[in-house]
Amino acid sequence: MSRSVVILLSLCSFFIGTTFAAQTQNNIHENKSSHHNIAVDGKNGADGNGHHGGKGGKGGKAGGTASNGGNGGDGGNGGDSGVLGHGGAGGAGGDGGSGGNGGQGGKGGNGGLWN
């Protein structure tokens, strides 16, 4: 009799433990995924060395749901050119999530003599 009680209690504690562990793992995953919805700003374009400046990178897209929809990341600034090149164009702002605004576009880079 006592042996079957011990087995029954062991099984109950096992199922309770696995349920608790699964819920904890689910909460950790939700917390991590919410961080992935933060938009990042685009990188600035590289400066040209006697050539045209690079184009700025596009800003990151914000989260897609209403609860975490933030603003899109700002586009990177265009790179400055060398003496004879043109400045690079600024990158476009990222798209906002639901309820969020799009990011601002980056500024164009400074041109050389020809601009």
mmCIF file of C-alpha atoms in Angstrom, residues 5-67:
data_model
loop_
_atom_site.group_PDB
_atom_site.id
_atom_site.type_symbol
_atom_site.label_atom_id
_atom_site.label_comp_id
_atom_site.label_asym_id
_atom_site.label_seq_id
_atom_site.Cartn_x
_atom_site.Cartn_y
_atom_site.Cartn_z
ATOM 1 C CA VAL A 5 1.298 5.841 -2.468
ATOM 2 C CA VAL A 6 4.965 6.726 -2.955
ATOM 3 C CA ILE A 7 4.722 5.989 -6.684
ATOM 4 C CA LEU A 8 1.554 8.074 -6.977
ATOM 5 C CA LEU A 9 3.120 11.012 -5.138
ATOM 6 C CA SER A 10 6.235 10.757 -7.303
ATOM 7 C CA LEU A 11 4.169 10.877 -10.482
ATOM 8 C CA CYS A 12 2.163 13.862 -9.223
ATOM 9 C CA SER A 13 5.278 15.807 -8.295
ATOM 10 C CA PHE A 14 6.826 14.963 -11.676
ATOM 11 C CA PHE A 15 3.827 16.315 -13.605
ATOM 12 C CA ILE A 16 3.616 19.428 -11.439
ATOM 13 C CA GLY A 17 7.335 20.051 -11.907
ATOM 14 C CA THR A 18 7.234 19.652 -15.687
ATOM 15 C CA THR A 19 4.186 21.937 -15.950
ATOM 16 C CA PHE A 20 5.937 24.600 -13.888
ATOM 17 C CA ALA A 21 9.129 24.270 -15.944
ATOM 18 C CA ALA A 22 7.211 24.536 -19.223
ATOM 19 C CA GLN A 23 5.420 27.687 -18.053
ATOM 20 C CA THR A 24 8.708 29.233 -16.918
ATOM 21 C CA GLN A 25 10.288 28.451 -20.288
ATOM 22 C CA ASN A 26 7.305 30.020 -22.068
ATOM 23 C CA ASN A 27 7.636 33.212 -19.989
ATOM 24 C CA ILE A 28 11.355 33.439 -20.769
ATOM 25 C CA HIS A 29 10.624 33.047 -24.486
ATOM 26 C CA GLU A 30 7.960 35.792 -24.382
ATOM 27 C CA ASN A 31 10.322 38.163 -22.608
ATOM 28 C CA LYS A 32 13.069 37.509 -25.142
ATOM 29 C CA SER A 33 10.783 37.910 -28.139
ATOM 30 C CA SER A 34 9.512 41.249 -26.877
ATOM 31 C CA HIS A 35 13.064 42.582 -27.028
ATOM 32 C CA HIS A 36 13.334 41.577 -30.681
ATOM 33 C CA ASN A 37 10.570 44.031 -31.563
ATOM 34 C CA ILE A 38 12.632 47.096 -30.715
ATOM 35 C CA ALA A 39 13.572 48.822 -33.951
ATOM 36 C CA VAL A 40 17.190 49.736 -34.499
ATOM 37 C CA ASP A 41 18.447 52.743 -36.397
ATOM 38 C CA GLY A 42 20.044 52.249 -39.795
ATOM 39 C CA LYS A 43 23.810 52.526 -40.093
ATOM 40 C CA ASN A 44 25.389 55.583 -41.607
ATOM 41 C CA GLY A 45 26.748 55.291 -45.121
ATOM 42 C CA ALA A 46 30.489 55.071 -45.575
ATOM 43 C CA ASP A 47 32.355 58.202 -46.591
ATOM 44 C CA GLY A 48 33.669 58.222 -50.139
ATOM 45 C CA ASN A 49 37.378 58.683 -50.742
ATOM 46 C CA GLY A 50 37.353 60.772 -53.900
ATOM 47 C CA HIS A 51 34.123 59.010 -54.873
ATOM 48 C CA HIS A 52 30.471 59.197 -53.946
ATOM 49 C CA GLY A 53 29.470 58.742 -50.331
ATOM 50 C CA GLY A 54 27.615 55.571 -49.416
ATOM 51 C CA LYS A 55 23.865 55.485 -48.893
ATOM 52 C CA GLY A 56 22.641 55.308 -45.308
ATOM 53 C CA GLY A 57 21.044 52.085 -44.145
ATOM 54 C CA LYS A 58 17.282 51.731 -43.722
ATOM 55 C CA GLY A 59 15.929 51.912 -40.179
ATOM 56 C CA GLY A 60 14.626 48.744 -38.576
ATOM 57 C CA LYS A 61 10.945 47.804 -38.496
ATOM 58 C CA ALA A 62 9.207 48.014 -35.149
ATOM 59 C CA GLY A 63 7.059 45.310 -33.571
ATOM 60 C CA GLY A 64 3.916 44.305 -35.406
ATOM 61 C CA THR A 65 1.262 44.053 -32.704
ATOM 62 C CA ALA A 66 -0.594 46.850 -30.980
ATOM 63 C CA SER A 67 0.889 45.977 -27.605
#
